[in-house]
mmCIF file of C-alpha atoms in Angstrom:
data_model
loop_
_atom_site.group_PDB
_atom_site.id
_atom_site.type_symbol
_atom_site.label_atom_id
_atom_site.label_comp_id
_atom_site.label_asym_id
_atom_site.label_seq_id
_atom_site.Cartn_x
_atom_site.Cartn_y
_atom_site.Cartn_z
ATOM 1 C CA UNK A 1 -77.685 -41.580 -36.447
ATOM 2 C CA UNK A 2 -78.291 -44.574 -38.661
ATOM 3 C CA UNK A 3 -77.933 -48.266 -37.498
ATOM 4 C CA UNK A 4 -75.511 -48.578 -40.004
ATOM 5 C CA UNK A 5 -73.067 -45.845 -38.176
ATOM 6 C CA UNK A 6 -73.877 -47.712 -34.665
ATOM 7 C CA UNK A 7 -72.574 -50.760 -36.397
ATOM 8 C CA UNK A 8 -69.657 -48.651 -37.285
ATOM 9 C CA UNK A 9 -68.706 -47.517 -33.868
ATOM 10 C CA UNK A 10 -66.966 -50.968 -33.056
ATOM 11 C CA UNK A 11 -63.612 -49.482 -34.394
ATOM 12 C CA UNK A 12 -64.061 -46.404 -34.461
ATOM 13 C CA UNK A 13 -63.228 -46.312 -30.416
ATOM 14 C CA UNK A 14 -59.630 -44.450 -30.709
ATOM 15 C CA UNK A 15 -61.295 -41.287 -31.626
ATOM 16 C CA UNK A 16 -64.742 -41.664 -30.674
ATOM 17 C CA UNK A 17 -68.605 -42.610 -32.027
ATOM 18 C CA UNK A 18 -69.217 -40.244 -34.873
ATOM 19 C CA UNK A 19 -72.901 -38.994 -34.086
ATOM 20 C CA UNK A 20 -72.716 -40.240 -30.734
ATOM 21 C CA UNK A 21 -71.140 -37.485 -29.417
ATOM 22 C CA UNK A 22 -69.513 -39.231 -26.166
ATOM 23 C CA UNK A 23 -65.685 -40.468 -26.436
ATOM 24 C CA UNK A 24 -65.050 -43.874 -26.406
ATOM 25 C CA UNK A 25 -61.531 -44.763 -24.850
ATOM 26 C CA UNK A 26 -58.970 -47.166 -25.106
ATOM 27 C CA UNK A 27 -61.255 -49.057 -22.362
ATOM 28 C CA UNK A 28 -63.784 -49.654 -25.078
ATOM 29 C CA UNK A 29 -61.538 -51.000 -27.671
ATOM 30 C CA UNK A 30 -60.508 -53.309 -24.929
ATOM 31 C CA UNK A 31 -63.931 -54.401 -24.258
ATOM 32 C CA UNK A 32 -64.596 -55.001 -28.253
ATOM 33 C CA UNK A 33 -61.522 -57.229 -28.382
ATOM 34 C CA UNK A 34 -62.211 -59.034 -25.052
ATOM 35 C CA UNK A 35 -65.778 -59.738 -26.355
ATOM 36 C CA UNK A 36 -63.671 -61.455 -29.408
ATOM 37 C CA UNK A 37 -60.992 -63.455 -27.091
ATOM 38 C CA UNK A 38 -64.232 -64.437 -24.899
ATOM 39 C CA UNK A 39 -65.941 -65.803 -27.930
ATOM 40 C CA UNK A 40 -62.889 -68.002 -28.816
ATOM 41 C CA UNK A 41 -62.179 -68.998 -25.537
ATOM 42 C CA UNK A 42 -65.610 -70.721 -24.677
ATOM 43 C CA UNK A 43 -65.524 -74.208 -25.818
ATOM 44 C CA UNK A 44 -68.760 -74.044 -28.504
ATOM 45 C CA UNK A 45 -66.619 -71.016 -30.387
ATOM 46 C CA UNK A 46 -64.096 -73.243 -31.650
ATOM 47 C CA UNK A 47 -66.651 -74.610 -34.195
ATOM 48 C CA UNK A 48 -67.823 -70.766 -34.893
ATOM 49 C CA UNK A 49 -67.562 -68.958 -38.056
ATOM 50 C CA UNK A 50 -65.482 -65.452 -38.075
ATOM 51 C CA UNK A 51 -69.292 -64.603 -39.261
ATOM 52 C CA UNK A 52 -71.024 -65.561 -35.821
ATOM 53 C CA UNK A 53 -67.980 -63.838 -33.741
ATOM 54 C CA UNK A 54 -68.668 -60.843 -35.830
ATOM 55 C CA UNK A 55 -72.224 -60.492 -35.232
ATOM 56 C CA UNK A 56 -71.549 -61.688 -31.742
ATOM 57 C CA UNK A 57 -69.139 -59.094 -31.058
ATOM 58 C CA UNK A 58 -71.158 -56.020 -32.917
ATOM 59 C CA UNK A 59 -74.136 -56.861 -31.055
ATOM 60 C CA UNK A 60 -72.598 -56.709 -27.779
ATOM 61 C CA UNK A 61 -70.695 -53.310 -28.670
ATOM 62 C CA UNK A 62 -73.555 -51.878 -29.989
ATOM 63 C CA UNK A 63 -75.350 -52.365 -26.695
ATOM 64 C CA UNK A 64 -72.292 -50.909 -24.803
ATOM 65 C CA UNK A 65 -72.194 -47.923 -27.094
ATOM 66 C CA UNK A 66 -75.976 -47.258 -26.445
ATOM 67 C CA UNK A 67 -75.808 -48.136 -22.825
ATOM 68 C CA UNK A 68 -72.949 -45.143 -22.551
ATOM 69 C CA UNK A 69 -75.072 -42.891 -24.846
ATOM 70 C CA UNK A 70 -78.484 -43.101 -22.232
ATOM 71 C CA UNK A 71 -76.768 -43.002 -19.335
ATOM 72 C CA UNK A 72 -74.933 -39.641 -21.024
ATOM 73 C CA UNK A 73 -78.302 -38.489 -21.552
ATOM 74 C CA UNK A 74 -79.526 -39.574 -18.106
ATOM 75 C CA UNK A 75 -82.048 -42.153 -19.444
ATOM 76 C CA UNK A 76 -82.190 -45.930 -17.916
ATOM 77 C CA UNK A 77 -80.870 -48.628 -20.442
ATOM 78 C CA UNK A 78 -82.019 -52.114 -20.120
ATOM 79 C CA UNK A 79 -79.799 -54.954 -21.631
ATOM 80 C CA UNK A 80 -82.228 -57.724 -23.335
ATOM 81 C CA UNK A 81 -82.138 -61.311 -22.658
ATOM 82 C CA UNK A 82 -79.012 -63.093 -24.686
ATOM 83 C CA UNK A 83 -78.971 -64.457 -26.606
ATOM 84 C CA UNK A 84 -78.473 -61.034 -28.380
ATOM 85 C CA UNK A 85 -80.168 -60.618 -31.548
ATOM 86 C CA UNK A 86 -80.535 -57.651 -34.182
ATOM 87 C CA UNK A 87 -84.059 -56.893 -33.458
ATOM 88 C CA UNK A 88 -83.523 -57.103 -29.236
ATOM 89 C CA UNK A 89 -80.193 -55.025 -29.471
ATOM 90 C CA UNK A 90 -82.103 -52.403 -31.731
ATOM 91 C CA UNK A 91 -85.145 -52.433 -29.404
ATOM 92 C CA UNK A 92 -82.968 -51.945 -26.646
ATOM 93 C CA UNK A 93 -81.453 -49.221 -28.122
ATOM 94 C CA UNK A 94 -84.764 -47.456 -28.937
ATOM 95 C CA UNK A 95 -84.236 -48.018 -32.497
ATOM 96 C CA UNK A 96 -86.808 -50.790 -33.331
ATOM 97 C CA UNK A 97 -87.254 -49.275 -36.809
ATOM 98 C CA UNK A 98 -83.783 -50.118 -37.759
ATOM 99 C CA UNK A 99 -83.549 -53.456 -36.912
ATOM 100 C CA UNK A 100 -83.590 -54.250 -40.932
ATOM 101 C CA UNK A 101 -80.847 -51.556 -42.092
ATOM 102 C CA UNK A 102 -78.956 -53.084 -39.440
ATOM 103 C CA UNK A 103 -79.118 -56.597 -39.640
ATOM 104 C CA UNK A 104 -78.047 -55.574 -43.567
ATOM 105 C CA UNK A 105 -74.779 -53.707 -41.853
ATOM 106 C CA UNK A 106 -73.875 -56.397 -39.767
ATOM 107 C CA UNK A 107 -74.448 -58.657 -42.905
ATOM 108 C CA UNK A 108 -72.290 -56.252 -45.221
ATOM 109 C CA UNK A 109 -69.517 -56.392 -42.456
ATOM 110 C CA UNK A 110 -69.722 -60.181 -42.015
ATOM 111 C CA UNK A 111 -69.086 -60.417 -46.099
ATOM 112 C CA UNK A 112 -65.885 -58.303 -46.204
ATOM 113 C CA UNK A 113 -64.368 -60.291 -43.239
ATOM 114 C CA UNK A 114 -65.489 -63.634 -45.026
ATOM 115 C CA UNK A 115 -63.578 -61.940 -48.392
ATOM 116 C CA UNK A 116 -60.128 -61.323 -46.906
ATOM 117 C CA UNK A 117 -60.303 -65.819 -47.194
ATOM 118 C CA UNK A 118 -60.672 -65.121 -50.498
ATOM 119 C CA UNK A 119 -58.585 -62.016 -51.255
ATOM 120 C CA UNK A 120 -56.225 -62.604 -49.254
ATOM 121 C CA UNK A 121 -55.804 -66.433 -48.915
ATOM 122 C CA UNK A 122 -52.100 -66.559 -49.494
ATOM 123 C CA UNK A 123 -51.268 -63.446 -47.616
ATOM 124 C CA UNK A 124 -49.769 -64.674 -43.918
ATOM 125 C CA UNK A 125 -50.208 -61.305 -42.254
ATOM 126 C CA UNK A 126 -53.960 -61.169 -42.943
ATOM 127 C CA UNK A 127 -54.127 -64.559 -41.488
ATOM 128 C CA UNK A 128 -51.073 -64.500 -38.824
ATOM 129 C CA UNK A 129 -50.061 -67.157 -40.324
ATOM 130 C CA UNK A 130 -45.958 -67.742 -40.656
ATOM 131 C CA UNK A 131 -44.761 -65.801 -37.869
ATOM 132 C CA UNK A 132 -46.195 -62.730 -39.523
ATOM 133 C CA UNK A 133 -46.948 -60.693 -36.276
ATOM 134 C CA UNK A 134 -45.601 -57.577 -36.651
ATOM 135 C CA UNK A 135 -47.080 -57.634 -40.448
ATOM 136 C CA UNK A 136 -50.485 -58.617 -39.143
ATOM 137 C CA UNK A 137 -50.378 -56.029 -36.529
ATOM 138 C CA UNK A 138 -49.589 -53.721 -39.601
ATOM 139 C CA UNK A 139 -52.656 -55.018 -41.448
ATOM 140 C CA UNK A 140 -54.881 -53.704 -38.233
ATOM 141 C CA UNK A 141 -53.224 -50.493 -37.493
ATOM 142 C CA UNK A 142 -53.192 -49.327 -41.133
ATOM 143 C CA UNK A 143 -57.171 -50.364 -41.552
ATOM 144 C CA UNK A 144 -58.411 -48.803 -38.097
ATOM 145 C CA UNK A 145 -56.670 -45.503 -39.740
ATOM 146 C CA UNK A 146 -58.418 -45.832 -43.120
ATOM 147 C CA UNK A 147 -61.589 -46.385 -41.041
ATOM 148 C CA UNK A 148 -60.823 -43.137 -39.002
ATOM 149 C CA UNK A 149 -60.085 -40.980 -42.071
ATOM 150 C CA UNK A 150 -63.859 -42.536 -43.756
ATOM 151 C CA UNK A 151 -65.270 -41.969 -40.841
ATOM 152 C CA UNK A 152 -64.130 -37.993 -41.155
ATOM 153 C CA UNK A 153 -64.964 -37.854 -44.767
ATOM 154 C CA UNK A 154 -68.527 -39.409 -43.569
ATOM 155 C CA UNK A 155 -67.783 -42.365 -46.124
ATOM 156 C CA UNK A 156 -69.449 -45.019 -43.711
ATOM 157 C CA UNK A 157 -69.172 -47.792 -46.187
ATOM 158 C CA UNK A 158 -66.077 -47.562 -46.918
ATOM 159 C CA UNK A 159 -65.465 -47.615 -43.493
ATOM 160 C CA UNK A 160 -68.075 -50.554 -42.687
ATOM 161 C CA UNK A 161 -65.933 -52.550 -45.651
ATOM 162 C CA UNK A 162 -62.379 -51.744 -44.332
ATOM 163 C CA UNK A 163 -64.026 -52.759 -40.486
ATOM 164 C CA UNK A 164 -65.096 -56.034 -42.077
ATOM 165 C CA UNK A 165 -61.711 -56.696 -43.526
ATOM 166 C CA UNK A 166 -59.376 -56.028 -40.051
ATOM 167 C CA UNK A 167 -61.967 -57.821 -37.800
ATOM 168 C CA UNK A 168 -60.804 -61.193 -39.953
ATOM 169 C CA UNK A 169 -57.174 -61.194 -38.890
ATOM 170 C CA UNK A 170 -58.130 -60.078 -35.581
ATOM 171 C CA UNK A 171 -59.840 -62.943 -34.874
ATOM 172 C CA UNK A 172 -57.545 -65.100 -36.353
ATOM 173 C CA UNK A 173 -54.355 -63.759 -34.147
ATOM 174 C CA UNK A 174 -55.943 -65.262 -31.103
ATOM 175 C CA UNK A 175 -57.322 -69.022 -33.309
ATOM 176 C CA UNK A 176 -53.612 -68.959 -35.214
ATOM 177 C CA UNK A 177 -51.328 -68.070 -32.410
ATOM 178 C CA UNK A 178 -50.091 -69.481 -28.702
ATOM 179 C CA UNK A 179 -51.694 -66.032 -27.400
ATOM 180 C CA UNK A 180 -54.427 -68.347 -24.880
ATOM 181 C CA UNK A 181 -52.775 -71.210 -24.867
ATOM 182 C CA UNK A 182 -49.976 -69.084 -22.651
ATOM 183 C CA UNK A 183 -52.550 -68.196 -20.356
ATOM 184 C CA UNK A 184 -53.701 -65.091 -21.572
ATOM 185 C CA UNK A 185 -56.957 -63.880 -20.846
ATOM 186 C CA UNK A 186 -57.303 -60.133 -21.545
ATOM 187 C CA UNK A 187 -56.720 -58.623 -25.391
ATOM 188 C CA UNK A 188 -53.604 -57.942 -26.368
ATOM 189 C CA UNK A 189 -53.825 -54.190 -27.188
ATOM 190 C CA UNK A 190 -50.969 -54.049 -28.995
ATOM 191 C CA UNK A 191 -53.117 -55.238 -31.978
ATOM 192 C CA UNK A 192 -54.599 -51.781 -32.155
ATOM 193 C CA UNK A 193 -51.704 -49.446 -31.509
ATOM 194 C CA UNK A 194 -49.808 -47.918 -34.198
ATOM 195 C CA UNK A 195 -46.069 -48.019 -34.510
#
Protein backbone atom coordinates (compact mmCIF):
# COMPACT_ATOMS: atom_id res chain seq x y z
CA UNK A 1 0.00 0.00 0.00
CA UNK A 2 1.32 3.46 -0.72
CA UNK A 3 1.98 6.16 2.00
CA UNK A 4 -0.33 8.13 0.26
CA UNK A 5 -3.37 5.49 1.01
CA UNK A 6 -2.02 5.28 4.83
CA UNK A 7 -2.51 8.98 4.83
CA UNK A 8 -5.90 8.24 3.52
CA UNK A 9 -7.04 5.89 6.18
CA UNK A 10 -7.80 8.86 8.67
CA UNK A 11 -11.45 8.96 7.30
CA UNK A 12 -11.83 6.25 5.81
CA UNK A 13 -12.57 4.48 9.47
CA UNK A 14 -16.54 3.82 8.89
CA UNK A 15 -15.78 1.17 6.44
CA UNK A 16 -12.34 0.28 6.97
CA UNK A 17 -8.39 0.86 5.65
CA UNK A 18 -8.49 0.01 1.99
CA UNK A 19 -5.24 -2.24 1.62
CA UNK A 20 -5.02 -2.69 5.16
CA UNK A 21 -7.24 -5.31 5.33
CA UNK A 22 -8.28 -4.97 9.21
CA UNK A 23 -11.65 -2.92 10.06
CA UNK A 24 -11.37 0.12 11.68
CA UNK A 25 -14.50 0.95 13.95
CA UNK A 26 -16.34 3.70 15.15
CA UNK A 27 -13.58 3.53 18.09
CA UNK A 28 -11.04 4.74 15.60
CA UNK A 29 -12.91 7.60 14.22
CA UNK A 30 -13.24 8.53 17.81
CA UNK A 31 -9.63 8.39 18.41
CA UNK A 32 -8.92 10.62 15.04
CA UNK A 33 -11.30 13.27 16.35
CA UNK A 34 -10.09 13.12 20.00
CA UNK A 35 -6.49 13.53 18.66
CA UNK A 36 -8.14 16.89 17.01
CA UNK A 37 -10.15 18.12 20.33
CA UNK A 38 -6.72 17.22 22.25
CA UNK A 39 -4.77 19.42 19.93
CA UNK A 40 -7.16 22.40 20.55
CA UNK A 41 -7.51 21.89 23.99
CA UNK A 42 -3.73 22.20 25.04
CA UNK A 43 -2.92 25.74 25.59
CA UNK A 44 0.10 26.12 22.68
CA UNK A 45 -2.80 24.88 19.97
CA UNK A 46 -4.68 27.94 20.20
CA UNK A 47 -1.91 29.72 18.19
CA UNK A 48 -1.80 26.49 15.70
CA UNK A 49 -2.60 26.47 12.14
CA UNK A 50 -5.53 23.94 10.86
CA UNK A 51 -2.10 22.91 8.90
CA UNK A 52 -0.10 21.74 12.12
CA UNK A 53 -3.45 19.98 13.63
CA UNK A 54 -3.62 18.23 10.35
CA UNK A 55 -0.27 16.86 10.23
CA UNK A 56 -0.53 16.41 13.94
CA UNK A 57 -3.52 14.41 13.74
CA UNK A 58 -2.42 12.19 10.44
CA UNK A 59 0.71 11.38 12.05
CA UNK A 60 -0.74 10.07 15.10
CA UNK A 61 -3.49 8.00 13.07
CA UNK A 62 -1.14 6.75 10.86
CA UNK A 63 0.79 5.23 13.74
CA UNK A 64 -2.50 3.79 15.20
CA UNK A 65 -3.43 2.32 11.86
CA UNK A 66 0.06 0.60 11.61
CA UNK A 67 0.21 -0.29 15.23
CA UNK A 68 -3.33 -2.35 14.55
CA UNK A 69 -1.93 -3.68 11.22
CA UNK A 70 1.48 -5.48 13.15
CA UNK A 71 -0.14 -6.53 15.91
CA UNK A 72 -2.83 -8.21 13.18
CA UNK A 73 0.10 -9.71 11.73
CA UNK A 74 1.64 -10.65 15.09
CA UNK A 75 4.72 -8.38 14.69
CA UNK A 76 5.89 -5.89 17.70
CA UNK A 77 5.27 -2.11 16.84
CA UNK A 78 7.30 0.47 18.51
CA UNK A 79 5.87 4.10 18.75
CA UNK A 80 8.91 6.73 18.13
CA UNK A 81 9.78 9.51 20.33
CA UNK A 82 7.19 12.67 19.76
CA UNK A 83 7.47 14.74 18.67
CA UNK A 84 6.05 12.75 15.66
CA UNK A 85 7.51 13.48 12.43
CA UNK A 86 7.02 12.08 8.73
CA UNK A 87 10.24 10.31 8.54
CA UNK A 88 9.87 8.65 12.44
CA UNK A 89 6.11 7.72 11.78
CA UNK A 90 7.21 6.10 8.35
CA UNK A 91 10.20 4.36 10.00
CA UNK A 92 8.03 3.15 12.53
CA UNK A 93 5.82 1.84 10.23
CA UNK A 94 8.53 -0.04 8.26
CA UNK A 95 8.10 2.22 5.43
CA UNK A 96 11.29 4.41 5.56
CA UNK A 97 11.25 4.62 1.75
CA UNK A 98 8.10 6.56 1.77
CA UNK A 99 8.77 9.08 4.03
CA UNK A 100 8.93 11.62 0.82
CA UNK A 101 5.55 10.46 -1.02
CA UNK A 102 4.19 10.96 2.27
CA UNK A 103 5.26 14.03 3.63
CA UNK A 104 3.88 15.22 -0.15
CA UNK A 105 0.27 13.55 1.00
CA UNK A 106 0.15 15.09 4.17
CA UNK A 107 1.23 18.36 2.31
CA UNK A 108 -1.53 17.85 -0.50
CA UNK A 109 -4.11 17.31 2.40
CA UNK A 110 -2.91 20.30 4.44
CA UNK A 111 -3.55 22.55 1.02
CA UNK A 112 -7.19 21.50 0.44
CA UNK A 113 -8.07 22.16 4.16
CA UNK A 114 -6.15 25.61 3.90
CA UNK A 115 -8.51 26.15 0.44
CA UNK A 116 -11.97 25.70 1.96
CA UNK A 117 -10.62 29.64 3.68
CA UNK A 118 -10.52 30.50 0.39
CA UNK A 119 -13.37 28.66 -1.36
CA UNK A 120 -15.44 28.76 1.00
CA UNK A 121 -14.84 31.98 3.06
CA UNK A 122 -18.39 33.18 3.12
CA UNK A 123 -19.97 29.83 3.52
CA UNK A 124 -21.01 29.49 7.55
CA UNK A 125 -21.44 25.74 7.47
CA UNK A 126 -17.87 25.10 6.27
CA UNK A 127 -16.79 27.29 9.04
CA UNK A 128 -19.69 26.69 11.80
CA UNK A 129 -20.00 29.89 11.79
CA UNK A 130 -23.81 31.46 12.33
CA UNK A 131 -25.42 28.77 14.11
CA UNK A 132 -24.88 26.58 11.08
CA UNK A 133 -24.62 23.16 12.95
CA UNK A 134 -26.74 20.97 11.42
CA UNK A 135 -25.38 22.45 7.88
CA UNK A 136 -21.81 21.93 8.99
CA UNK A 137 -22.54 18.52 10.17
CA UNK A 138 -23.97 18.14 6.54
CA UNK A 139 -20.71 19.43 5.05
CA UNK A 140 -18.84 16.31 7.00
CA UNK A 141 -21.27 13.59 6.47
CA UNK A 142 -21.69 14.29 2.73
CA UNK A 143 -17.59 14.48 2.26
CA UNK A 144 -16.73 11.26 4.45
CA UNK A 145 -19.31 9.59 1.78
CA UNK A 146 -17.61 11.05 -1.31
CA UNK A 147 -14.36 9.85 0.33
CA UNK A 148 -15.91 6.29 0.80
CA UNK A 149 -17.26 6.03 -2.77
CA UNK A 150 -13.24 7.30 -4.10
CA UNK A 151 -11.97 5.15 -1.97
CA UNK A 152 -14.12 2.14 -3.85
CA UNK A 153 -13.43 3.51 -7.23
CA UNK A 154 -9.56 3.49 -5.98
CA UNK A 155 -9.55 7.38 -6.83
CA UNK A 156 -7.20 8.16 -3.75
CA UNK A 157 -6.79 11.75 -4.67
CA UNK A 158 -9.85 12.58 -4.99
CA UNK A 159 -10.35 11.17 -1.84
CA UNK A 160 -7.04 12.74 -0.19
CA UNK A 161 -8.65 16.30 -1.63
CA UNK A 162 -12.26 15.79 -0.32
CA UNK A 163 -10.32 14.51 3.30
CA UNK A 164 -8.46 17.81 3.19
CA UNK A 165 -11.58 19.81 2.68
CA UNK A 166 -13.94 18.14 5.79
CA UNK A 167 -10.92 18.06 8.21
CA UNK A 168 -11.20 22.20 7.97
CA UNK A 169 -14.68 22.52 9.42
CA UNK A 170 -13.98 19.81 11.72
CA UNK A 171 -11.56 21.56 13.37
CA UNK A 172 -13.24 24.61 13.34
CA UNK A 173 -16.62 23.15 15.15
CA UNK A 174 -14.63 22.67 18.29
CA UNK A 175 -12.36 26.60 17.81
CA UNK A 176 -15.99 28.26 16.61
CA UNK A 177 -18.37 26.71 19.02
CA UNK A 178 -19.11 26.47 23.11
CA UNK A 179 -18.44 22.55 22.50
CA UNK A 180 -15.14 22.76 25.38
CA UNK A 181 -15.98 25.57 26.89
CA UNK A 182 -19.20 23.35 28.30
CA UNK A 183 -16.90 20.94 29.58
CA UNK A 184 -16.63 18.59 26.96
CA UNK A 185 -13.79 16.49 26.61
CA UNK A 186 -14.46 13.53 24.28
CA UNK A 187 -15.50 14.15 20.29
CA UNK A 188 -18.71 14.72 19.56
CA UNK A 189 -19.50 11.83 17.14
CA UNK A 190 -22.33 13.19 15.88
CA UNK A 191 -20.01 15.11 13.47
CA UNK A 192 -19.49 11.90 11.57
CA UNK A 193 -22.89 10.25 11.51
CA UNK A 194 -25.17 10.61 8.72
CA UNK A 195 -28.76 11.68 9.01
Amino acid sequence: MSPGSVALCLLLMQTGVYGFNIELDREFAINFIGQIISDLIRSEAANQKHEDITQRAILNITLQACRAVALADGKDFSFPSEPFTVESVAAACRKSKSSKRFRQTIKFIQQMNRLVDARHASDPEYHFDNEKFAEGRRTITRGLEIIKASNKEMNFEAARERLGEITHPLQDFYTHSNWVELGNTLPNTNLIRSG
